[in-house]
Coordinates of N, CA and C in Angstrom, one line a residue:
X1 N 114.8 87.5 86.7 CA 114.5 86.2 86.2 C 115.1 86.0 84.8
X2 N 115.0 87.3 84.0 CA 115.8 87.0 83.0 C 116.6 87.1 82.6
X3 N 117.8 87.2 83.6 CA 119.2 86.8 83.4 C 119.4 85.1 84.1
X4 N 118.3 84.7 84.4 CA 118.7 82.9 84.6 C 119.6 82.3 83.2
X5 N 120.4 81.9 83.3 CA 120.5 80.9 81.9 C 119.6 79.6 81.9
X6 N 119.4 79.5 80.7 CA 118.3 78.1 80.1 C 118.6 77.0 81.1
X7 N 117.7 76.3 82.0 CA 118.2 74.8 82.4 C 119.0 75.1 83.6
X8 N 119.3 76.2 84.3 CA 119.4 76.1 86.2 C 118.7 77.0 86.6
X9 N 118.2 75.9 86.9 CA 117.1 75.7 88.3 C 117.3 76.0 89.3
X10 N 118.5 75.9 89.8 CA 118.8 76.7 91.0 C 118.8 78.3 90.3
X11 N 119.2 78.3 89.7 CA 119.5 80.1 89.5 C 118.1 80.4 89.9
X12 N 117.1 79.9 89.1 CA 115.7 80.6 88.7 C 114.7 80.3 90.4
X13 N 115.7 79.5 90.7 CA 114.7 78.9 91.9 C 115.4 79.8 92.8
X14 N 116.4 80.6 93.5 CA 116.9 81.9 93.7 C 116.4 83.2 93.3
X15 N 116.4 83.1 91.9 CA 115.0 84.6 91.7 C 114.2 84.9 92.0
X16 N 113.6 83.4 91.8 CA 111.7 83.3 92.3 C 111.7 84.0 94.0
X17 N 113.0 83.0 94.7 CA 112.7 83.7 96.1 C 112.9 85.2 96.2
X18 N 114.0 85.4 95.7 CA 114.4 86.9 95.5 C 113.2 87.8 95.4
X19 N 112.5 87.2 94.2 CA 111.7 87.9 93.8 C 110.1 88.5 95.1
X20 N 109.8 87.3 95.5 CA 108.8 86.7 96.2 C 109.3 87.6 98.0
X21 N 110.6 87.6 98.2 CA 111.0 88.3 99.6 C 111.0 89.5 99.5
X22 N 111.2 90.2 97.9 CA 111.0 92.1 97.8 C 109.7 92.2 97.9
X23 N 108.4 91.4 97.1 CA 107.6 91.7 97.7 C 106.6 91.6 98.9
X24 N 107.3 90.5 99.7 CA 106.6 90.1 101.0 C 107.2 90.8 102.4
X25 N 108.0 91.0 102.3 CA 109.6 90.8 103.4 C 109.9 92.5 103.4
X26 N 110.6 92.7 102.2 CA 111.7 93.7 102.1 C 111.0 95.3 101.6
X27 N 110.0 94.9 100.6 CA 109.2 96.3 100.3 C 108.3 96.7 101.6
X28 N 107.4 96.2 102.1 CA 107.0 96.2 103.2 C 107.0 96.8 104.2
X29 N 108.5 95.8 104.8 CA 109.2 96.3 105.7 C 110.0 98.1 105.5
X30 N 110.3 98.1 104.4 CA 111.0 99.9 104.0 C 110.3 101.0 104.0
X31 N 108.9 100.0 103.8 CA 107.3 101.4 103.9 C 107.2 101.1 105.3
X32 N 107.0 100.4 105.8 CA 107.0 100.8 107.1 C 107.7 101.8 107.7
X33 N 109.1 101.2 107.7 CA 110.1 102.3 108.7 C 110.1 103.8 108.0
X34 N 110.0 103.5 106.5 CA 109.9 105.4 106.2 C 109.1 105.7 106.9
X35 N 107.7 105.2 107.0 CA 106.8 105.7 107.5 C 106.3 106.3 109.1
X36 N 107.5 105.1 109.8 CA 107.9 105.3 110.9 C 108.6 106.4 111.5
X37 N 109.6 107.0 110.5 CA 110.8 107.5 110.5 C 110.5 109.2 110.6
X38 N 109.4 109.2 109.3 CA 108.3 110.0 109.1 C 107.7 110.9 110.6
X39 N 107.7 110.3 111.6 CA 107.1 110.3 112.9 C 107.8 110.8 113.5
X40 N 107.1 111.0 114.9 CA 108.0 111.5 116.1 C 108.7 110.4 117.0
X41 N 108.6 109.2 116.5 CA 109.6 107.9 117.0 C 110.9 107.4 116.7
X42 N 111.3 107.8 117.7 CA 113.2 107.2 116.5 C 113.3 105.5 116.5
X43 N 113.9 105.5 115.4 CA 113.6 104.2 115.2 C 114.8 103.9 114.6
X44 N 114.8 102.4 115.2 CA 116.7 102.3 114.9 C 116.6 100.5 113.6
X45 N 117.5 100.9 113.0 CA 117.1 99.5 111.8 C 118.1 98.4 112.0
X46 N 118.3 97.4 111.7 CA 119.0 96.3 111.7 C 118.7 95.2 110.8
X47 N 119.5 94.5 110.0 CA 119.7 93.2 109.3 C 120.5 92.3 109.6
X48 N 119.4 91.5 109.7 CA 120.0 90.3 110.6 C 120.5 88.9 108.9
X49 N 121.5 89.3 108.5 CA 121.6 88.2 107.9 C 122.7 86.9 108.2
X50 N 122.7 86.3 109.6 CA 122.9 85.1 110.2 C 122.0 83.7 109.4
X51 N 122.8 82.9 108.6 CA 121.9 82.0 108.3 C 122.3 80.5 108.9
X52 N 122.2 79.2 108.6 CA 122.2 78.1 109.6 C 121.4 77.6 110.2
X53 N 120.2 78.7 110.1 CA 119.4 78.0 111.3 C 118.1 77.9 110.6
X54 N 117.9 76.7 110.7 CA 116.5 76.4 109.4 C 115.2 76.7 110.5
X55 N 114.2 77.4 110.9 CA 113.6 76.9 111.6 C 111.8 76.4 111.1
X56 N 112.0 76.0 109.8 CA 110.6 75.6 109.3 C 110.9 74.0 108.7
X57 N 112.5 73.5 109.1 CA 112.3 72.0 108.5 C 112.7 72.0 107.4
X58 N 113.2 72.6 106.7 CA 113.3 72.6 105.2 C 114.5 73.0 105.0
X59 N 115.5 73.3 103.6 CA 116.5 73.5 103.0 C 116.1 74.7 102.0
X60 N 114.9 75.2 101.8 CA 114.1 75.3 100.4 C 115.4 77.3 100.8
X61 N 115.3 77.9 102.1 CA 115.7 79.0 101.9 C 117.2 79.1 101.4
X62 N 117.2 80.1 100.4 CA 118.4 80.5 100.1 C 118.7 81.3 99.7
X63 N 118.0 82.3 100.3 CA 118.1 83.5 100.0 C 119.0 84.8 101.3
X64 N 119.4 83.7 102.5 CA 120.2 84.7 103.3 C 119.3 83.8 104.7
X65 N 119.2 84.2 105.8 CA 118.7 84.2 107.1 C 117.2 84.3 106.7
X66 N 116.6 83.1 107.7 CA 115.0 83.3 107.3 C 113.9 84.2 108.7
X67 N 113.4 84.6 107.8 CA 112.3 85.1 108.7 C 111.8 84.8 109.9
X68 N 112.5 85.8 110.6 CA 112.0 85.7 112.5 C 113.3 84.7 113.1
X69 N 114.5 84.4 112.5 CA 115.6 83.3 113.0 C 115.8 84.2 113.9
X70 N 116.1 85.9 113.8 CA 117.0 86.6 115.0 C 116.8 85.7 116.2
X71 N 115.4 85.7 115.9 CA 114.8 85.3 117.9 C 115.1 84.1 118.5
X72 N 115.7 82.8 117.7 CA 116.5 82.4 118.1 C 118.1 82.5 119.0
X73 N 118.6 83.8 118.4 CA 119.8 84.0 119.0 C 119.3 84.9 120.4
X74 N 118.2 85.5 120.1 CA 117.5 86.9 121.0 C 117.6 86.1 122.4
X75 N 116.6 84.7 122.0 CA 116.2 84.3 123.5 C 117.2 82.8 124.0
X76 N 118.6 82.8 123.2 CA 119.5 82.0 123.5 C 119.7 80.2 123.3
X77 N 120.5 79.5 123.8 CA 120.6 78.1 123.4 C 119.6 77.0 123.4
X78 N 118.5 77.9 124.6 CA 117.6 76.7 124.9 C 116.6 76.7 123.7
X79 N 116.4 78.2 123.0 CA 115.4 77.8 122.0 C 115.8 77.1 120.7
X80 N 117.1 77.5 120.7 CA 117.4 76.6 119.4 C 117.6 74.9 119.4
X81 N 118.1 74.7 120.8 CA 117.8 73.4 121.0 C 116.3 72.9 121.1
X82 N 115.4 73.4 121.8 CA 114.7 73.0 121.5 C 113.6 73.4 119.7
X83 N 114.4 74.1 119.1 CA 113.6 74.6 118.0 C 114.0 73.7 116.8
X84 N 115.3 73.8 116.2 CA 116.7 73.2 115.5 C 116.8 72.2 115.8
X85 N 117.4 71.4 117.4 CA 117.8 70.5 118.0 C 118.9 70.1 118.0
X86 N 120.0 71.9 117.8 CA 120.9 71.4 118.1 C 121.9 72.7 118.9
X87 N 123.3 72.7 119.4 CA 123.7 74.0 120.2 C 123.9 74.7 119.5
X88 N 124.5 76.3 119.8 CA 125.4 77.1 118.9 C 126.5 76.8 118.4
X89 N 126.7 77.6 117.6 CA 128.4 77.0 117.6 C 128.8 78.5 118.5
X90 N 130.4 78.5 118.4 CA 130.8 79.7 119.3 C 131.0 80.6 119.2
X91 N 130.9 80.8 117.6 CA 130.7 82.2 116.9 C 129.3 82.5 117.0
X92 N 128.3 81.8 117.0 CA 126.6 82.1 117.0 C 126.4 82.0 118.5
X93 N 127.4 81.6 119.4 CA 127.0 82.1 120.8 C 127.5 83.5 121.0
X94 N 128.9 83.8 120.4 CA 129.2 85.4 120.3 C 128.1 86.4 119.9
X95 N 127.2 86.1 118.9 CA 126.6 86.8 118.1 C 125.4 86.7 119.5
X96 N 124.8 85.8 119.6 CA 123.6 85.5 120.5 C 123.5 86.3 121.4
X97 N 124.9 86.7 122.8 CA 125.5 87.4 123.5 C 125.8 88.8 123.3
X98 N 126.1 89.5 122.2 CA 126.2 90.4 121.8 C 124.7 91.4 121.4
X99 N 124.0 89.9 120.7 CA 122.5 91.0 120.6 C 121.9 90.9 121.8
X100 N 121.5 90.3 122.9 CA 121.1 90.3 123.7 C 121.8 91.6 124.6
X101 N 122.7 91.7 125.0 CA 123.3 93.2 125.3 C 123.0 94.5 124.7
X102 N 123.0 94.2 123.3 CA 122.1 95.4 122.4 C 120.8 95.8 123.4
X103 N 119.5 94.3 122.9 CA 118.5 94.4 123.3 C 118.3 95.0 125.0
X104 N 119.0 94.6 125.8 CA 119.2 94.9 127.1 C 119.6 96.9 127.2
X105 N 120.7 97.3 126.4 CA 120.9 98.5 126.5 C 119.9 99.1 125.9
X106 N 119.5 98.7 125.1 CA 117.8 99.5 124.7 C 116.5 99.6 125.6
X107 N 116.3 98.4 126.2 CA 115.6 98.9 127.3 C 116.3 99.4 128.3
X108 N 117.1 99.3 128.6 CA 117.9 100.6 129.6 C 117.9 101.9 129.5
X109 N 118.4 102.0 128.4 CA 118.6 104.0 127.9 C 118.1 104.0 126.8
X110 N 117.4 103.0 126.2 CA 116.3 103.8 124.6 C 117.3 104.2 123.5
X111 N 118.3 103.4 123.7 CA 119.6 104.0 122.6 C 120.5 103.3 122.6
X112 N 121.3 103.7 122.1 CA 122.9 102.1 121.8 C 123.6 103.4 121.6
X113 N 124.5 103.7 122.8 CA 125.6 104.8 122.3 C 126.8 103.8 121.5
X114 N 128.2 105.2 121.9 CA 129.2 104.8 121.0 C 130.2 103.7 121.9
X115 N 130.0 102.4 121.1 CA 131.0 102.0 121.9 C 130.9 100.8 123.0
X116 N 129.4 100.4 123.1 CA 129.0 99.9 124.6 C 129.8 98.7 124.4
X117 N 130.5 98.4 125.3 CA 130.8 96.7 125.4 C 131.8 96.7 124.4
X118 N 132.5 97.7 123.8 CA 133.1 97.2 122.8 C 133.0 96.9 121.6
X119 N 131.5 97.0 121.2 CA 131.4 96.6 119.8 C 131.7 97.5 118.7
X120 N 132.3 98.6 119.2 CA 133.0 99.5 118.3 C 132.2 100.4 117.1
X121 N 131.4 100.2 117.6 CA 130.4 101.2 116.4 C 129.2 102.1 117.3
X122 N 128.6 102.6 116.9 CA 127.4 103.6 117.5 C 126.2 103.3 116.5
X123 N 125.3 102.4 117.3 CA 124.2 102.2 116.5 C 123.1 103.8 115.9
X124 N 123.7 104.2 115.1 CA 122.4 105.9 115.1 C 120.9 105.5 114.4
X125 N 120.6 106.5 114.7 CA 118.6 106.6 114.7 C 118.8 106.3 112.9
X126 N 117.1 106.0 112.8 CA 117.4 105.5 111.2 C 116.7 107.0 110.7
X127 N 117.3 107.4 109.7 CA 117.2 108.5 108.6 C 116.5 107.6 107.4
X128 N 115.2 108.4 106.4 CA 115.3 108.2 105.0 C 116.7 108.6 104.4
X129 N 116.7 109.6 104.6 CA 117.8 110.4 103.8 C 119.0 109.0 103.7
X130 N 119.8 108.8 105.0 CA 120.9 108.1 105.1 C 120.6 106.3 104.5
X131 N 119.1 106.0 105.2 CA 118.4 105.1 104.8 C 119.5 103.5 105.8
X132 N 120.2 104.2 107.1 CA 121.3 103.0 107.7 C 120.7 102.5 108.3
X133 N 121.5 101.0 108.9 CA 121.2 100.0 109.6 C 122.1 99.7 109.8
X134 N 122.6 98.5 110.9 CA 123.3 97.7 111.5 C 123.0 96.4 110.9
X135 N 124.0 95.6 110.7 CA 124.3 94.3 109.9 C 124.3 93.1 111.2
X136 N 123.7 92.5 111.9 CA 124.3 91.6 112.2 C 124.7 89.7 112.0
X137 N 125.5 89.6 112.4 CA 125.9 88.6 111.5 C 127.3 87.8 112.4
X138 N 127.7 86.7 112.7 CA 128.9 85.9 113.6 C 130.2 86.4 112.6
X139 N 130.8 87.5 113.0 CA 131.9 88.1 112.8 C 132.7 88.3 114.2
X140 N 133.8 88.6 114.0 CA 134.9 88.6 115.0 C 134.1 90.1 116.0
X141 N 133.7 91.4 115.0 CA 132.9 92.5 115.3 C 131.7 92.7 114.9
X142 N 130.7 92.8 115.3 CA 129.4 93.2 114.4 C 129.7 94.7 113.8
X143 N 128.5 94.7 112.5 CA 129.4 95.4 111.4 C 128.6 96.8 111.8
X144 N 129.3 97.9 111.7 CA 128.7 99.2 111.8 C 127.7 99.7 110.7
X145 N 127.1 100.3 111.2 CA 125.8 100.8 110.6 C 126.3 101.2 108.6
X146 N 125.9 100.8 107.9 CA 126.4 101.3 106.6 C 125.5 102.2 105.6
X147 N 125.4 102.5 105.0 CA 124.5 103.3 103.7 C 124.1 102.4 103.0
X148 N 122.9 102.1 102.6 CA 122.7 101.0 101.5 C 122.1 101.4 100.6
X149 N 122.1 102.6 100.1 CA 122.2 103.2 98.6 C 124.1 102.9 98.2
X150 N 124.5 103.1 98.7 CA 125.9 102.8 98.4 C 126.3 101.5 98.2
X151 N 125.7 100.1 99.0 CA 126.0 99.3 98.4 C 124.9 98.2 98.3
X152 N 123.6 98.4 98.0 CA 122.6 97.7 97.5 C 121.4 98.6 96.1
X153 N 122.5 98.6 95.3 CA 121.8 100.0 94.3 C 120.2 99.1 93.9
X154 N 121.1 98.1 93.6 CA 120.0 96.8 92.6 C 119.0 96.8 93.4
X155 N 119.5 96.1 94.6 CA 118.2 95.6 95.8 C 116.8 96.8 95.8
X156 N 117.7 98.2 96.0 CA 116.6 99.2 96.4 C 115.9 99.4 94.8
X157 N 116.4 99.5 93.8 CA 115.9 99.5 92.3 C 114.9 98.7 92.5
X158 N 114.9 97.4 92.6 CA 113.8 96.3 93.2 C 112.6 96.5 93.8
X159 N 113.3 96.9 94.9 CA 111.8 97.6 95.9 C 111.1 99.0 95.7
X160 N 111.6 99.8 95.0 CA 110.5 100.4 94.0 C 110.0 100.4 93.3
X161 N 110.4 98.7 92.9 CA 109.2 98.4 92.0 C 107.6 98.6 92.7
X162 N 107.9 98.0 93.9 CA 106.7 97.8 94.9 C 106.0 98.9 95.8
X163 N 106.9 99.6 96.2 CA 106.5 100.5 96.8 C 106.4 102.1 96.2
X164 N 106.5 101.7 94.7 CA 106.9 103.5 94.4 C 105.8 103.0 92.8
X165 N 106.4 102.3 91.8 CA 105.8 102.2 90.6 C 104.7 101.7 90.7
X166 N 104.3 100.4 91.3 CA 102.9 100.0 91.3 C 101.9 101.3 91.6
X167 N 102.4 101.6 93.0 CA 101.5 102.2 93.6 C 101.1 103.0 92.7
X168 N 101.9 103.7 91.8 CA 101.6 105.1 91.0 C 100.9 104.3 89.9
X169 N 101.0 103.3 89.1 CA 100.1 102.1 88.1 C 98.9 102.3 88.7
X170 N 98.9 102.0 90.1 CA 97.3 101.8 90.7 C 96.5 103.0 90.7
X171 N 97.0 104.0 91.2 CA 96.8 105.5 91.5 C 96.4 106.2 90.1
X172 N 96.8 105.6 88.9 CA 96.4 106.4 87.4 C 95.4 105.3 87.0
X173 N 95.1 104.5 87.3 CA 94.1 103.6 86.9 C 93.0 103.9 87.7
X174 N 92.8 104.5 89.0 CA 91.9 104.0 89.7 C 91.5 105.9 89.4
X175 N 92.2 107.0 88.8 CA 91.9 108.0 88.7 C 91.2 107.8 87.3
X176 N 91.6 107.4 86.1 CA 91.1 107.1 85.0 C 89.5 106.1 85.4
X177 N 89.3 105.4 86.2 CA 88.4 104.7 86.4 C 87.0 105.9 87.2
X178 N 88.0 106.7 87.8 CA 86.5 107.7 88.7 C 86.4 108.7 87.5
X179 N 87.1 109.0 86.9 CA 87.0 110.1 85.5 C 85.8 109.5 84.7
X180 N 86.0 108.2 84.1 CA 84.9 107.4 83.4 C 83.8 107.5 83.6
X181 N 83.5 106.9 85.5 CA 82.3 106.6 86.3 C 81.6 107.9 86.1
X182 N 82.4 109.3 86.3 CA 81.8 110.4 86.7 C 81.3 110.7 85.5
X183 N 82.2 110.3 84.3 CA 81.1 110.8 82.8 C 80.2 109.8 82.7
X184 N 79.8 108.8 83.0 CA 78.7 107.7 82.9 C 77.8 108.8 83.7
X185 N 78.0 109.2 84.7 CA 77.2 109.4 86.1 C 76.6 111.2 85.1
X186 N 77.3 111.7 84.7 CA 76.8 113.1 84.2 C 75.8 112.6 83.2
X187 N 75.7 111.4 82.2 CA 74.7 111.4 81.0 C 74.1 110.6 81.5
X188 N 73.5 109.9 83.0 CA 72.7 109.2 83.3 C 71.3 110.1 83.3
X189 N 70.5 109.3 82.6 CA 69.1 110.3 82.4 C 68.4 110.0 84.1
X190 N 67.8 111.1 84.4 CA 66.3 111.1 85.0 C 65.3 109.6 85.3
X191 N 63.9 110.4 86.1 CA 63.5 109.0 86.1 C 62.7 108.9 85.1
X192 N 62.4 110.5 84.6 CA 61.2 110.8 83.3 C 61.5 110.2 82.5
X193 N 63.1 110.8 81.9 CA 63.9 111.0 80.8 C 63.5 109.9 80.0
X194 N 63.6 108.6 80.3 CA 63.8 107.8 79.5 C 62.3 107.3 78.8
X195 N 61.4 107.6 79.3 CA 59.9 107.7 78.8 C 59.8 109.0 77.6
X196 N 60.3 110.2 77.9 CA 60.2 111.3 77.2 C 61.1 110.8 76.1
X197 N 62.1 110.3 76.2 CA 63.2 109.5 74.4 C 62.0 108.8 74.2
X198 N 61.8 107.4 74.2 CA 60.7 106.8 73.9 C 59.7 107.3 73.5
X199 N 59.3 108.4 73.8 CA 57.7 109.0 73.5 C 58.6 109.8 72.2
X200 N 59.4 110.6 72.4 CA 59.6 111.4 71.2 C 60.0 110.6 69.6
X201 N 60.7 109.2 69.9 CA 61.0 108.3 69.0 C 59.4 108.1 68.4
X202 N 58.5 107.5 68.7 CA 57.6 107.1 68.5 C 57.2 107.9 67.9
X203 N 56.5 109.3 68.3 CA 56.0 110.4 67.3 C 56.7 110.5 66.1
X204 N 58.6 110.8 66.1 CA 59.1 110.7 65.1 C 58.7 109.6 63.9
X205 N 58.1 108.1 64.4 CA 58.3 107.2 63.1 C 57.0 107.8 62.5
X206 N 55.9 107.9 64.0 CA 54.2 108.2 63.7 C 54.5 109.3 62.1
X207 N 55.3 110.5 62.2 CA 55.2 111.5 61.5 C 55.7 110.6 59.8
X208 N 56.8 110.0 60.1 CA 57.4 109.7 58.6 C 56.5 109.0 58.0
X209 N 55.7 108.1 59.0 CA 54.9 107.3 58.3 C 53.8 108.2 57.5
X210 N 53.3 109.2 58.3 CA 52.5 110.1 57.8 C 53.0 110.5 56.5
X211 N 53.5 111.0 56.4 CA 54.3 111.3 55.2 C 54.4 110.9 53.9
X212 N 55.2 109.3 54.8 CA 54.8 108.4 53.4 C 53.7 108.4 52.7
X213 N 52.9 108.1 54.1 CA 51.0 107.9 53.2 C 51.3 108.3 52.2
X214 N 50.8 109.9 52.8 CA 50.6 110.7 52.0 C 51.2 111.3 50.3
X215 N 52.4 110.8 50.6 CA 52.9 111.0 49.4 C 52.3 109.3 48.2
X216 N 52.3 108.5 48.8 CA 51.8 107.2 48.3 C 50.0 107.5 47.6
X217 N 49.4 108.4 48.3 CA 48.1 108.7 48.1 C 48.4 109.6 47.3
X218 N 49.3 110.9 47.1 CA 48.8 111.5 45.9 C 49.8 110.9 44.7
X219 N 50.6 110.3 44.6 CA 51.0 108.8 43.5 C 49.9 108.1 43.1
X220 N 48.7 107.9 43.6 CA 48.2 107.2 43.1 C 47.0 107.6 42.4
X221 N 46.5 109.0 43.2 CA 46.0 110.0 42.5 C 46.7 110.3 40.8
X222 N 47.5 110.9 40.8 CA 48.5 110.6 39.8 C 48.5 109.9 38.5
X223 N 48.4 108.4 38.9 CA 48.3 107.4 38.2 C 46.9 107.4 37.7
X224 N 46.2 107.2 38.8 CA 44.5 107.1 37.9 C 44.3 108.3 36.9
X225 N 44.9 109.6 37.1 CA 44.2 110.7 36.5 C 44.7 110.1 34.6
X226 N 46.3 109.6 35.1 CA 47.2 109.3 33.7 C 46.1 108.3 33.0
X227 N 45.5 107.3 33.8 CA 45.0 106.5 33.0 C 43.7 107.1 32.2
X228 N 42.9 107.6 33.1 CA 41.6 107.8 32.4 C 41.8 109.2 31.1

């Protein structure tokens, strides 16, 4: 946000979403699949950035393909007609055709070898380490799986904001907060205790006062003896 320049609004109105999709969308989603990945499930990733297809009515997105559009191409022309209200064009029926084949060979063999159909790439299992995915998008070929530490340095910098620094912000705070509670919780008195302070205070003033008297009584002893 603070590389907008003064007075565009579009710029800033592009961060805001930027900003608003690493934390809703994109952080999220990355803790997920690590955590997936993590497991004994192979799990295969994809980005779908196809945009054109508004499906909330609005113009406001501009940040890439909106949220849950795939499934327009997934379940073909009738939904966008009836969703959009309008056809493919013939590159977004290529694309349409193509993932559907995906989706189809995945429930067949639980995998996308090298090559099916032509699409010239080998979808592989997703890795932290590698951190790949498949791009799809109405190109002449859908794009093969790429590294995106290699070319989304910024993006992923971003999403550790969310998924790596906060959490560690939250995690030293909420340890600093049981550190506290537990020294509150060690000098909490008894049920006695606080009757036995009160009783000892009391004797304390009882004694000074004694004291005073006393020294006030032999002053005044004192004085009369001076006088007579």
């Amino acid at each position: 946000i603070d590389s907008v320049q003064p007075g565009d609004t579009q710029g800033l109105v592009s961060q805001l979403t930027a900003f608003y999709t690493d934390a809703q969308f994109k952080a999220p989603h990355l803790k997920q699949l690590q955590l997936l990945a993590n497991s004994d499930v192979n799990v295969y990733a994809y980005q779908f950035e196809q945009g054109g297809v508004d499906l909330y009515g609005k113009d406001f997105n501009i940040s890439g393909a909106g949220h849950g559009t795939e499934l327009v191409f997934l379940f073909g022309p009738t939904l966008i007609q009836s969703s959009v209200g309008r056809r493919f064009s013939s590159a977004e029926e290529r694309l349409s055709i193509a993932m559907k084949r995906i989706w189809a060979d995945f429930i067949r063999q639980g995998s996308l070898g090298s090559n099916p159909y032509g699409y010239g790439f080998s979808w592989r299992k997703y890795s932290i380490e590698e951190d790949n995915y498949i791009i799809l998008r109405t190109q002449t070929t859908l794009q093969p799986d790429r590294l995106k530490p290699d070319s989304d340095v910024m993006g992923r910098y971003r999403i550790s904001l969310w998924n790596e620094l906060l959490p560690q912000i939250r995690n030293i705070s909420a340890s600093q907060t049981t550190t506290v509670q537990n020294r509150v919780k060690g000098m909490q008195l008894t049920t006695d205790q606080p009757y036995r302070s009160a009783m000892y205070t009391l004797i304390g003033f009882v004694v000074v006062l004694l004291i005073l008297l006393i020294v006030c009584v032999i002053l005044l002893k004192r004085r009369a003896k001076e006088r007579e």
